[in-house]
Coordinates of C-alpha atoms and ligand atoms in Angstrom, one line a residue:
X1 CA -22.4 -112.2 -19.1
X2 CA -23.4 -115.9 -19.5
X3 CA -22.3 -118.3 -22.4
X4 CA -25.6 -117.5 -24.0
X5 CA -25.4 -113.4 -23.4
X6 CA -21.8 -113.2 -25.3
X7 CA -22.8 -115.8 -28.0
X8 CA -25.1 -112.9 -29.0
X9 CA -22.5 -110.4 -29.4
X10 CA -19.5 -112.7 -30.3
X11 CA -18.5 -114.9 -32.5
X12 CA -16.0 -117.8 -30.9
X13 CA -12.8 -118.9 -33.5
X14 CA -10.6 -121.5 -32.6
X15 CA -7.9 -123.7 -33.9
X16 CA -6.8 -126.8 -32.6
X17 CA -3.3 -128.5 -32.3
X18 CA -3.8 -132.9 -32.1
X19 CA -0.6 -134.4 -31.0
X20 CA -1.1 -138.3 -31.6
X21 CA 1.4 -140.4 -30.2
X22 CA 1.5 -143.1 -32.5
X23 CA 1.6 -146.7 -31.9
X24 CA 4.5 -147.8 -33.3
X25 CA 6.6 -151.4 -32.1
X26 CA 10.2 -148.9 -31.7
X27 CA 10.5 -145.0 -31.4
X28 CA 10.9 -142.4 -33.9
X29 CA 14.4 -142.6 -34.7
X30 CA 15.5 -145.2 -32.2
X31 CA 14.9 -148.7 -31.8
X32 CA 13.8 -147.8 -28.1
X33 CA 10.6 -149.9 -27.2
X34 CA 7.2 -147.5 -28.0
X35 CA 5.4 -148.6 -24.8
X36 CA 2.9 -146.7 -22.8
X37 CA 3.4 -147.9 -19.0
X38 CA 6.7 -149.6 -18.6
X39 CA 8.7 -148.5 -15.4
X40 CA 10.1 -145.4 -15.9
X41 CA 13.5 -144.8 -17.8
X42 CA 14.1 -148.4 -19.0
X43 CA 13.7 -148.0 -22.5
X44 CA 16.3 -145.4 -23.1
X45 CA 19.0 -146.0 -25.0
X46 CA 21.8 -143.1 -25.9
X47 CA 20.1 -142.2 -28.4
X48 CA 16.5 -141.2 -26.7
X49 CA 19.3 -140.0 -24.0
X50 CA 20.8 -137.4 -26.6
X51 CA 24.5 -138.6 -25.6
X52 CA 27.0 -137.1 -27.9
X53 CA 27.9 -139.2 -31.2
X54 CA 24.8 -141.0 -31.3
X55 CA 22.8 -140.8 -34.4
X56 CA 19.1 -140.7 -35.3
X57 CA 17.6 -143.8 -37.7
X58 CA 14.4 -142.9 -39.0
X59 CA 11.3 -145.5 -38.6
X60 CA 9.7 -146.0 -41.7
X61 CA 6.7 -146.8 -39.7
X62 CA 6.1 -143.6 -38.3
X63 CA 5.8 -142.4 -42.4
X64 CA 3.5 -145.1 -43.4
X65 CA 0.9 -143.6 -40.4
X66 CA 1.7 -140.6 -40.9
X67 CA 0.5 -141.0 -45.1
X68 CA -2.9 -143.3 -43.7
X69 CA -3.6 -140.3 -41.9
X70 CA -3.3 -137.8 -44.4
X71 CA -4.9 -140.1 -46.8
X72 CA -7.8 -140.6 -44.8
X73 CA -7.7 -136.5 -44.7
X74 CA -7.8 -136.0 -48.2
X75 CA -4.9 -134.1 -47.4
X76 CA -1.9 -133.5 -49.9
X77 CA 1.2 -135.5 -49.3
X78 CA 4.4 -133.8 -49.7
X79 CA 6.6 -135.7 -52.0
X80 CA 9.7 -134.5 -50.9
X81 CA 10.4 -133.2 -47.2
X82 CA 13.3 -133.0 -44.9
X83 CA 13.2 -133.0 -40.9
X84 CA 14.2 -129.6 -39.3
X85 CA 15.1 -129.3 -35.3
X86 CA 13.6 -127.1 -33.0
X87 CA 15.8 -126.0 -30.5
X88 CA 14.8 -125.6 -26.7
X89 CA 16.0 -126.2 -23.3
X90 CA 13.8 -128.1 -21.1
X91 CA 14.9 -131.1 -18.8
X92 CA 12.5 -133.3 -19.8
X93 CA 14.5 -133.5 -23.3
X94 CA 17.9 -134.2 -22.6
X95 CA 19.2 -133.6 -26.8
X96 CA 18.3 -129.6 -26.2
X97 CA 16.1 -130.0 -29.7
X98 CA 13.4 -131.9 -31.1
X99 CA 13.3 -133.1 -34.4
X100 CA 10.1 -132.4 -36.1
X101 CA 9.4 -131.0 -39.5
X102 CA 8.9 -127.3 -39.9
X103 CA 8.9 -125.8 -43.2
X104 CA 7.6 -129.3 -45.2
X105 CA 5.1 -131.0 -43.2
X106 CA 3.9 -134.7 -44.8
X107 CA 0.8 -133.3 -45.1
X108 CA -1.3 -130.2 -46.1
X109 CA -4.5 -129.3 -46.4
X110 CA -7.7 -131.9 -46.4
X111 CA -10.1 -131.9 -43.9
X112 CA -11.9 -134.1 -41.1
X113 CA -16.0 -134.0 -41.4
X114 CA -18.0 -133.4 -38.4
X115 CA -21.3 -132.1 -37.1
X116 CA -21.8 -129.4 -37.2
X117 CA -24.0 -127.2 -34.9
X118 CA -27.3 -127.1 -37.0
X119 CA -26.3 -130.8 -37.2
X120 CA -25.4 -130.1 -41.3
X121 CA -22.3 -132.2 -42.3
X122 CA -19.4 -129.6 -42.5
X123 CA -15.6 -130.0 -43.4
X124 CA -13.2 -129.0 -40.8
X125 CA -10.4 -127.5 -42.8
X126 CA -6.9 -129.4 -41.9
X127 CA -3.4 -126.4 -41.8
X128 CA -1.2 -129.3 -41.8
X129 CA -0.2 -132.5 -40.1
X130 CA 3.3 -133.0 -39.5
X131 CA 5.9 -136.0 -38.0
X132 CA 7.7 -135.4 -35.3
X133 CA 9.0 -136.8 -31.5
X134 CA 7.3 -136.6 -28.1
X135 CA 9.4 -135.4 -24.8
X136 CA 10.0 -137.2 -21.9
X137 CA 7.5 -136.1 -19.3
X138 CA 8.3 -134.4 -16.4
X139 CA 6.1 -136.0 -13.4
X140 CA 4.9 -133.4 -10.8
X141 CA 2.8 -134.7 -8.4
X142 CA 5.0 -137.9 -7.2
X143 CA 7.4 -136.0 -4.8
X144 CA 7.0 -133.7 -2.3
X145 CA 10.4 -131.8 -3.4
X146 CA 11.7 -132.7 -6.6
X147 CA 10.0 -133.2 -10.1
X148 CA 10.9 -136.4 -11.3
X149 CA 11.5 -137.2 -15.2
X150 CA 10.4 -140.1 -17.1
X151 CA 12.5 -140.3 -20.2
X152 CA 10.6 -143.6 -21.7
X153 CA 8.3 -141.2 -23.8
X154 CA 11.5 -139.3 -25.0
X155 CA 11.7 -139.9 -29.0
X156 CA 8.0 -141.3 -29.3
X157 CA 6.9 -140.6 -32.9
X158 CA 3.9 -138.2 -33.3
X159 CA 1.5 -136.5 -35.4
X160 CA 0.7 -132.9 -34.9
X161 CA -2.7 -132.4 -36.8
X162 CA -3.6 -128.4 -37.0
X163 CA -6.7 -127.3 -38.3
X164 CA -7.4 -124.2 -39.6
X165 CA -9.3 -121.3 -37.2
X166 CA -12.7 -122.6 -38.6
X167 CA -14.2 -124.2 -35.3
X168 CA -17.1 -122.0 -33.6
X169 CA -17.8 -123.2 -30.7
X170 CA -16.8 -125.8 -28.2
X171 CA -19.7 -128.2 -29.2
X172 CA -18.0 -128.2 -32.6
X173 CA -14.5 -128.7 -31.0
X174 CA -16.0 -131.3 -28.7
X175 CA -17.1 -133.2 -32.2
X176 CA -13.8 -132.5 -34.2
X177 CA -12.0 -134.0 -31.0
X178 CA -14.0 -137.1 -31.1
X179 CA -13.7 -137.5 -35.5
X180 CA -10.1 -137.6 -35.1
X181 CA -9.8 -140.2 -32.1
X182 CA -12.5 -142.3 -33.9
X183 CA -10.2 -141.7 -37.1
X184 CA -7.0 -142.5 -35.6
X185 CA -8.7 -145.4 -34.3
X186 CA -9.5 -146.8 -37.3
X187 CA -6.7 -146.1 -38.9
X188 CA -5.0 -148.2 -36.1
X189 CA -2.3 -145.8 -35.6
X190 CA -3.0 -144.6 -32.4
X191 CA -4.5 -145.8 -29.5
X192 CA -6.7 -142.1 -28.8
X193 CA -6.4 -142.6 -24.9
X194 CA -6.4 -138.9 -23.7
X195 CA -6.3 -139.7 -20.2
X196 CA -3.1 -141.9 -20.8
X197 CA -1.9 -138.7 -23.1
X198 CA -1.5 -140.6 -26.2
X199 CA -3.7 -138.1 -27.9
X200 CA -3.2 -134.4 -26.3
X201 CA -4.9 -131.3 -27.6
X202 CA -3.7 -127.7 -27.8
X203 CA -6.9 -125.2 -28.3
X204 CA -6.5 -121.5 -29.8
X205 CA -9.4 -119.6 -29.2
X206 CA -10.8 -115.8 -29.6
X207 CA -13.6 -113.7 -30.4
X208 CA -15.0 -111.4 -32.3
X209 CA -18.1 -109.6 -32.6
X210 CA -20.7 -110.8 -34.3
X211 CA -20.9 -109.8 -37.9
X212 CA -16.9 -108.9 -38.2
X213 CA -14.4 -111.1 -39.8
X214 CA -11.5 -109.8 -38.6
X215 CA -10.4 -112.5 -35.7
X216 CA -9.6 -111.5 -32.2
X217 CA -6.2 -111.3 -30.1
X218 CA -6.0 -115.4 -29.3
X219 CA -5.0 -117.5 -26.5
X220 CA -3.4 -121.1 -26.2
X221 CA -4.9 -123.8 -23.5
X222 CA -2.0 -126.0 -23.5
X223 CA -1.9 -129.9 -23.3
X224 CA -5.8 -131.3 -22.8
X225 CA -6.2 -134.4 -21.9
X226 CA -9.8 -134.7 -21.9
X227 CA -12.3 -133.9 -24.8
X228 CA -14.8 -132.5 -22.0
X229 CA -12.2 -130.4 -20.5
X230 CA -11.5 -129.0 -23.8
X231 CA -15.4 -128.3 -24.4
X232 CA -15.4 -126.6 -20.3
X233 CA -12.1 -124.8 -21.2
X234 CA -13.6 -123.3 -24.7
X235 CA -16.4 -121.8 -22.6
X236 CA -15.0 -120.7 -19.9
X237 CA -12.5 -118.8 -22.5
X238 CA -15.3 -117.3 -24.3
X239 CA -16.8 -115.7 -21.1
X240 CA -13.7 -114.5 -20.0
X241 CA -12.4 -112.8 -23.4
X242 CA -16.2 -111.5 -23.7
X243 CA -15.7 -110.0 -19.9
X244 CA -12.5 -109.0 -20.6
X245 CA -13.2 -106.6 -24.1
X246 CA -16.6 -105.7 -22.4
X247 CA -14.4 -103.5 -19.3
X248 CA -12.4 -102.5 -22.5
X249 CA -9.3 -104.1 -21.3
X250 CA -6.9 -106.0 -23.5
X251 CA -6.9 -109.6 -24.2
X252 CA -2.9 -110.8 -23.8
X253 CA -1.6 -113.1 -25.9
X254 CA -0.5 -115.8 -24.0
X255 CA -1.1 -119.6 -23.1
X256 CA -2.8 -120.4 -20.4
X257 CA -3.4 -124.0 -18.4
X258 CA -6.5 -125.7 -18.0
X259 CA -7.4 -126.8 -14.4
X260 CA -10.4 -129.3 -14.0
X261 CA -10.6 -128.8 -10.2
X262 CA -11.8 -125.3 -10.9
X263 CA -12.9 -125.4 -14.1
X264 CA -11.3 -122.2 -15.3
X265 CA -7.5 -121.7 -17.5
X266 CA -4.8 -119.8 -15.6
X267 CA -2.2 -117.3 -17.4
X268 CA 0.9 -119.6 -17.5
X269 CA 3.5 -117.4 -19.6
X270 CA 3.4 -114.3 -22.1
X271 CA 3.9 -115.5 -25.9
X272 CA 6.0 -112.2 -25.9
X273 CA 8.7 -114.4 -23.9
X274 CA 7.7 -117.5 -26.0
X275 CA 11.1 -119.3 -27.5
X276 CA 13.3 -118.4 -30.5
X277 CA 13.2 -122.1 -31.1
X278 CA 15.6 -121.6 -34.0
X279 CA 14.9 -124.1 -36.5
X280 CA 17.5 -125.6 -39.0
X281 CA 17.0 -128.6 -41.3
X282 CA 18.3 -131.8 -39.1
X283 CA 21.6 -132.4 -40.4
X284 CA 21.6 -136.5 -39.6
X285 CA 18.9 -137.4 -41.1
X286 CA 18.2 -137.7 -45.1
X287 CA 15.6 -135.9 -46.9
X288 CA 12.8 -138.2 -47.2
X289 CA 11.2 -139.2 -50.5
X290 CA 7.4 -140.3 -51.0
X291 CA 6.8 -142.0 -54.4
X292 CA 3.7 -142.6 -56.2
X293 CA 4.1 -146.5 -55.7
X294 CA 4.5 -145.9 -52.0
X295 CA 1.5 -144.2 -51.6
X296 CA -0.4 -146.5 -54.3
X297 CA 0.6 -149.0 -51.1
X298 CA -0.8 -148.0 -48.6
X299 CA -3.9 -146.7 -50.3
X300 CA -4.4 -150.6 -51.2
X301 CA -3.7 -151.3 -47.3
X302 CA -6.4 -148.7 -45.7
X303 CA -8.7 -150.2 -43.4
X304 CA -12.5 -149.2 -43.6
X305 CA -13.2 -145.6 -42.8
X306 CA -15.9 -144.5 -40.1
X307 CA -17.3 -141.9 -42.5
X308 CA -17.4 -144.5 -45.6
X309 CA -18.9 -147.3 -43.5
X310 CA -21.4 -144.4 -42.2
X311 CA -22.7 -143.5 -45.5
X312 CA -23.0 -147.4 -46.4
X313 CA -25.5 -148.0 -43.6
X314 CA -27.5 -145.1 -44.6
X315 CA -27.6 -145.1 -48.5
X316 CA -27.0 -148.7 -48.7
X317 CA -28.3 -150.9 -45.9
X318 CA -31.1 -148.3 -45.4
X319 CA -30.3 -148.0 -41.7
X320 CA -31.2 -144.5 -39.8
X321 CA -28.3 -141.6 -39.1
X322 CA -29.0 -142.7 -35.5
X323 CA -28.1 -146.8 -36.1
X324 CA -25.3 -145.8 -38.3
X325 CA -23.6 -143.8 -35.6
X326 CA -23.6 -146.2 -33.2
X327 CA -22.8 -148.7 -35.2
X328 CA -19.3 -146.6 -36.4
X329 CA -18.9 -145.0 -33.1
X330 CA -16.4 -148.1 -32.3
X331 CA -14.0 -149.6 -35.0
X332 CA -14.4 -153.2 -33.4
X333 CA -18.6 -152.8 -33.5
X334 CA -18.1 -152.2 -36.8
X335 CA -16.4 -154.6 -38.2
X336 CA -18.4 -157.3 -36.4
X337 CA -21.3 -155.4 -38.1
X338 CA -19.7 -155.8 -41.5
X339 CA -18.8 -159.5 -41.0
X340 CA -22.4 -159.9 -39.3
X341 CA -23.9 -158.2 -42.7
X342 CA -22.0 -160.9 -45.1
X343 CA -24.1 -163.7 -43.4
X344 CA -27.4 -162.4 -43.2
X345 CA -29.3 -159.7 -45.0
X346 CA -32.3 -158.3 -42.3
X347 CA -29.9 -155.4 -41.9
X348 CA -32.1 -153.8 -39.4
X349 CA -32.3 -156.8 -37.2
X350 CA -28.6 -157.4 -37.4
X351 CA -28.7 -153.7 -36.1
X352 CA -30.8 -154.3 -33.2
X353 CA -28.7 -157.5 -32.4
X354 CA -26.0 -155.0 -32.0
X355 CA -27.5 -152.3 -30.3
X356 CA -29.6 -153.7 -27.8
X357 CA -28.6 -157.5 -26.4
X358 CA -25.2 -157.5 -27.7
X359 CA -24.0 -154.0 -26.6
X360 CA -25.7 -154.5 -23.5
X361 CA -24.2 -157.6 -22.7
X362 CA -20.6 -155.9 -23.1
X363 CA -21.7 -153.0 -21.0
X364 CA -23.1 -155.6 -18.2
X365 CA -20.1 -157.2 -18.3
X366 CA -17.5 -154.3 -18.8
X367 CA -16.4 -156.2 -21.8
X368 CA -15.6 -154.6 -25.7
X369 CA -16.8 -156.4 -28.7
X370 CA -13.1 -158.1 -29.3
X371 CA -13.9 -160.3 -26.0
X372 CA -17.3 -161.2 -27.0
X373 CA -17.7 -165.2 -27.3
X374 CA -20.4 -165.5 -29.8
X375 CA -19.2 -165.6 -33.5
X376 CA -21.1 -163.4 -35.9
X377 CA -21.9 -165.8 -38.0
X378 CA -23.6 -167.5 -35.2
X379 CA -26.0 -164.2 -35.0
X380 CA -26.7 -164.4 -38.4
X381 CA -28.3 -168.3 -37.9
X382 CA -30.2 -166.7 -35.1
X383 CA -31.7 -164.2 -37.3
X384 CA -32.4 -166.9 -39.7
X385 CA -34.6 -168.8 -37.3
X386 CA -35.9 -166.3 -36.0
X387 CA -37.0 -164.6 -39.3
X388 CA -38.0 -168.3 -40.2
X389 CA -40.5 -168.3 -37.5
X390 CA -38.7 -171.3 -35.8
X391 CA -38.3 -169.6 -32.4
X392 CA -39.8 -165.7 -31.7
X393 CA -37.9 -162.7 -30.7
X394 CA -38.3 -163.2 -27.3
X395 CA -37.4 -166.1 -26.3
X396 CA -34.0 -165.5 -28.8
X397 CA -33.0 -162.5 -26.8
X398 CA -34.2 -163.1 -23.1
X399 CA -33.3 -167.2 -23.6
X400 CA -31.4 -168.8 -26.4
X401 CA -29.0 -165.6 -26.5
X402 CA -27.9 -165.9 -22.7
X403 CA -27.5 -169.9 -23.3
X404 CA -25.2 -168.9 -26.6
X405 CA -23.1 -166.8 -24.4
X406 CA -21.8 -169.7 -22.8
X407 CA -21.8 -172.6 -25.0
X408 CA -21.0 -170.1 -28.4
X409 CA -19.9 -173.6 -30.9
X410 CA -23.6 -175.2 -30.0
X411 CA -26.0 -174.3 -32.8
X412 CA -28.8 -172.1 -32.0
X413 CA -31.7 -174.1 -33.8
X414 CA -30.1 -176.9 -32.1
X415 CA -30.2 -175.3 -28.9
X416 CA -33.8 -174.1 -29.7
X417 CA -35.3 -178.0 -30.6
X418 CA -33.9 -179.5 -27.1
X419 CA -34.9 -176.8 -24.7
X420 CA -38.6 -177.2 -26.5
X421 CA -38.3 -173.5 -28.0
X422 CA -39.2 -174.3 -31.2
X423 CA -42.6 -171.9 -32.1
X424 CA -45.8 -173.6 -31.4
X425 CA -47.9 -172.5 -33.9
X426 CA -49.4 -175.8 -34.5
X427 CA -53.1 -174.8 -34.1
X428 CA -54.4 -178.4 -32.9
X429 CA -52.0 -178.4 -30.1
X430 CA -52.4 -175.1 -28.9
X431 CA -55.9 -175.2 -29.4
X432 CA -56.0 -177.8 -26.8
X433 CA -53.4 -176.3 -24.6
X434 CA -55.4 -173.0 -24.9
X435 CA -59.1 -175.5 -24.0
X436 CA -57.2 -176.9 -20.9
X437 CA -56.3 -174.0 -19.3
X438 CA -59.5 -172.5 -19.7
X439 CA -61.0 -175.7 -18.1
X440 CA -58.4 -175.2 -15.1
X441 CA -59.6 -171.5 -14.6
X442 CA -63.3 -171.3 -15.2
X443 CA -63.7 -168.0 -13.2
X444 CA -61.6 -166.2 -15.0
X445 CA -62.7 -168.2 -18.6
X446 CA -66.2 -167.0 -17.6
X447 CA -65.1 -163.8 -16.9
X448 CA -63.4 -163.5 -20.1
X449 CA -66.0 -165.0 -22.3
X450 CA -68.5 -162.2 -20.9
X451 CA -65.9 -159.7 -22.1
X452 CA -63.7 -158.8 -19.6
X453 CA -60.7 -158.2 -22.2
X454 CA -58.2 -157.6 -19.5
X455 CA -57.8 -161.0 -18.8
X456 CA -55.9 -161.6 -22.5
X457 CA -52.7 -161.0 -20.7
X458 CA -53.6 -163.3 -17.9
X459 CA -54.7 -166.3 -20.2
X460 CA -51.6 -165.3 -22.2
X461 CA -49.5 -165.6 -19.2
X462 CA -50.6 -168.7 -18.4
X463 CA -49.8 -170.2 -22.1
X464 CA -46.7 -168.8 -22.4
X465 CA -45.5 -170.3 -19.4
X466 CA -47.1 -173.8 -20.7
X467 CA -45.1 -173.7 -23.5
X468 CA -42.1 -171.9 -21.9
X469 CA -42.5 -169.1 -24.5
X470 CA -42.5 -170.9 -27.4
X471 CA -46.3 -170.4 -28.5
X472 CA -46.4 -168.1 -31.3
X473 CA -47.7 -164.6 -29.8
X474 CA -50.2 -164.2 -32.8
X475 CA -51.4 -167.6 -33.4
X476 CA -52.6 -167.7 -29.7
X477 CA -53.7 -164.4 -29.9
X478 CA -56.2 -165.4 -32.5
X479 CA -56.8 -169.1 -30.7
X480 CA -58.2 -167.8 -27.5
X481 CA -60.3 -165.5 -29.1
X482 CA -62.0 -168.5 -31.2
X483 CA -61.4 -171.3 -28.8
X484 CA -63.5 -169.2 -25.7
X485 CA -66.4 -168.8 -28.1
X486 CA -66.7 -172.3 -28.4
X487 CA -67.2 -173.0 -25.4
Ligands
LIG501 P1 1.6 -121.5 -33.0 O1 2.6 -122.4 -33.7 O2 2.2 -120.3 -32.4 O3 0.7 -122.1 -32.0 P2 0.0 -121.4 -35.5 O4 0.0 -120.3 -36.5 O5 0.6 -122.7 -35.9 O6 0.7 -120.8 -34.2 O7 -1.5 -121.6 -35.1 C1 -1.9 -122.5 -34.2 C2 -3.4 -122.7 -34.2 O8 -4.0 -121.5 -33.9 C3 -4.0 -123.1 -35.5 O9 -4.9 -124.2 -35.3 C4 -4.8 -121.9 -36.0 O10 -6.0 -122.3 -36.7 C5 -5.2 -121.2 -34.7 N1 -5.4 -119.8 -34.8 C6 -4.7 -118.9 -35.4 N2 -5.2 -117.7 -35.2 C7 -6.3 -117.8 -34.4 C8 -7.2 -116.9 -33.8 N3 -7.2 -115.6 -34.0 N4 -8.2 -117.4 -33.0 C9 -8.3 -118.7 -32.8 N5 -7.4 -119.6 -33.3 C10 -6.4 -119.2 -34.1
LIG502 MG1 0.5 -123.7 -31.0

């Protein structure tokens, strides 16, 4: 059966498990450097090392992101909470345990908002999100022989965000994914690099057939590092647990791996054989306590919000869904949106400034807004004399726009008057201009007079180009028309 086929019988539920490494100066509860890239195994201390008589120190940090996020989340904060350690064996974490919180997560409940697939605005319903510390990672592919182990990562703090099973389909999943890497974003408490494994994913998924509620044996597609894999995973899934229940064969519960190169999730162990991982509350560290004033904090401290900034554009600047996407889609677009709105009120051309020349001009130039060398404010003045009718649209994007680039202090109306830009729409002078060229091309002026209306754009041509642009498009328009029947 195709995709299509088994969406008609089945109905897709998964879950998904975010880990976010976040982005803190020192680890979780060591003052290790938190840096992605450095060479391997220098920023271990005994304590990221697990030696014996060393003692955790919790970063305070890792709390105040973790609180943004569930803020942000509408999600309840836990007031009083404890760590617990989960015990495994696995070389890549020398302490034999991870501490991470088990039966009092900072968070519960909230929810992230996404598209849904009729493209209605729908709530994706958060389990929990919960502290805890990253592994060191075990490197595969650098050795012939051996697998090497980079403990750097060892002690990292994270968030595990777990949504409920509401997603129903990987369109939706694909969406959710990209909400909570635009969230943490924003929130600035993680970078959301999947490909560097900052932000991993863990996806649950069954199915059921259509009209039942009662959910489906599930599997688990460990560590995705790609929202596209995780959309090509969810599918693949779906066919195979549709193929699967179809031959009336059983659907095991295990976790499976996703591989890219064949675009299909291989059986990787049993959940029967999944760990005891014997949690106990972590004896060396405190219980934590959040208070009202802590949480009044950092609810002063929260930066702008894609969703919030969203709804502004809409219901307040009167932008379209479409604008106020793009313009959200990327925390440092939109704050040079906001500080671009504080200078100048044509939202919709500060809009189009963003959209077309400027987001071009980063594209061109590989570039992201924060190395972009024109101040907003300097935007706003061109939208002044442009709306003004000092200097038209075009020559501002295709000419006094690239000049701005490169001298960004130099005025543009200042730039404008000496390069002759300035709008011609002094009828006497054009007038003239307009009689001249006429005299200079009395074919075509004959031609024209007689009513051959396709020569417009060639008389059009030929004053624009006398005036390098600056004639005003609908004064000349009007000109010619009067000045040919004159003669
Ligand atoms: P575990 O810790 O073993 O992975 P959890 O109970 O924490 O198990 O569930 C993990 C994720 O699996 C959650 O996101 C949850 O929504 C999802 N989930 C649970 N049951 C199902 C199911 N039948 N189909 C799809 N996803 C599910
Ligand atoms: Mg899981």
């Amino acid at each position: 059966m195709n995709l299509n086929e088994v969406l008609e019988k089945y109905t897709p539920v998964i879950g998904l498990e975010i880990h976010a490494q976040l982005n803190t100066k020192s680890k979780a509860y060591s003052t290790d450097v938190n840096e992605f890239g450095a060479i391997p195994n220098t920023n271990v201390s005994p304590t990221s090392l697990g030696h014996p008589g060393t003692l955790p120190v919790f970063n305070g940090t890792t709390l105040q992101y973790a609180v943004r996020l569930g803020l942000a989340c509408k999600s309840k904060i836990t007031r009083e909470m404890h760590f617990d350690r989960k015990n495994y064996f696995y070389a890549d974490m020398p302490k034999g345990y991870q501490i991470t919180q088990d039966k009092t997560p900072i968070c519960t409940g909230g929810g992230i908002l996404i598209k849904g697939d009729n493209g209605e605005e729908r709530s994706i319903e958060l389990t929990r999100i919960h502290m805890e510390e990253d592994s060191g990672k075990s490197i595969h592919d650098m050795d012939p022989f051996d697998t090497l182990i980079d403990l750097n990562r060892a002690g990292v703090p994270l968030v595990e965000i777990v949504t409920e099973p509401v997603l129903k389909s990987a369109k939706e999943a694909y969406n959710y994914l990209s909400e909570v890497r635009k969230l943490v974003r924003y929130l600035g408490i993680c970078d959301g690099n999947m490909e560097e494994g900052s932000m991993r994913c863990d996806v649950n998924i069954s199915i059921m057939p259509k009209g039942t509620t009662e959910f489906g044996q599930r599997v688990e597609i460990k560590n995705m590092n790609s929202i596209r894999n995780v959309a090509k995973a969810i599918e693949f899934e779906i066919i195979r647990h549709a193929g699967l229940i179809e031959k009336g064969d059983k659907i095991e519960q295990e976790t499976r791996n996703y591989d890219a190169g064949t675009n299909s999730t291989i059986g990787m162990r049993l959940k029967e054989d999944a760990h005891d991982y014997r949690y106990f509350p972590e004896p060396d560290l405190t219980k934590l306590v959040v208070t009202d004033d802590y949480i009044e904090q950092i609810k002063a401290s929260m930066p702008p919000l894609p969703n919030d900034l969203f709804k502004k554009y809409v219901n307040e600047l009167k932008l379209s869904e479409y604008d106020a996407y793009n313009l959200t889609d990327d925390k440092g677009i939109a704050l040079y949106f906001e500080e671009l709105i504080t200078n100048t009120n044509n939202y919709k051309s500060a809009a189009n400034w963003m959209m077309g020349s400027i987001k071009s001009y980063l594209n061109q130039n590989a570039l992201t807004i924060e190395d972009f060398p024109i101040k907003a404010i300097k935007i706003a003045e061109l939208i002044k004399i442009i709306d003004n009718g000092d200097i038209n649209n075009s020559i501002a994007t295709q000419k006094l726009f690239p000049l701005l680039i490169e001298n960004p202090d130099l005025s543009p109306l200042k730039i404008a008057k000496e390069n002759n830009w300035i709008t011609q729409n002094d009828s006497n002078e054009l007038e003239s201009i307009i009689l001249a060229i006429f005299k200079a091309n009395p074919e075509e002026a004959d031609r024209f007079k007689n009513g051959d209306k396709k020569l417009t754009g060639f008389f059009m041509g030929k004053i624009m180009k006398e005036t390098k642009g600056a004639a005003d498009p609908k004064t000349t328009a009007q000109l010619i028309n009067k000045v040919i029947n004159n003669i």
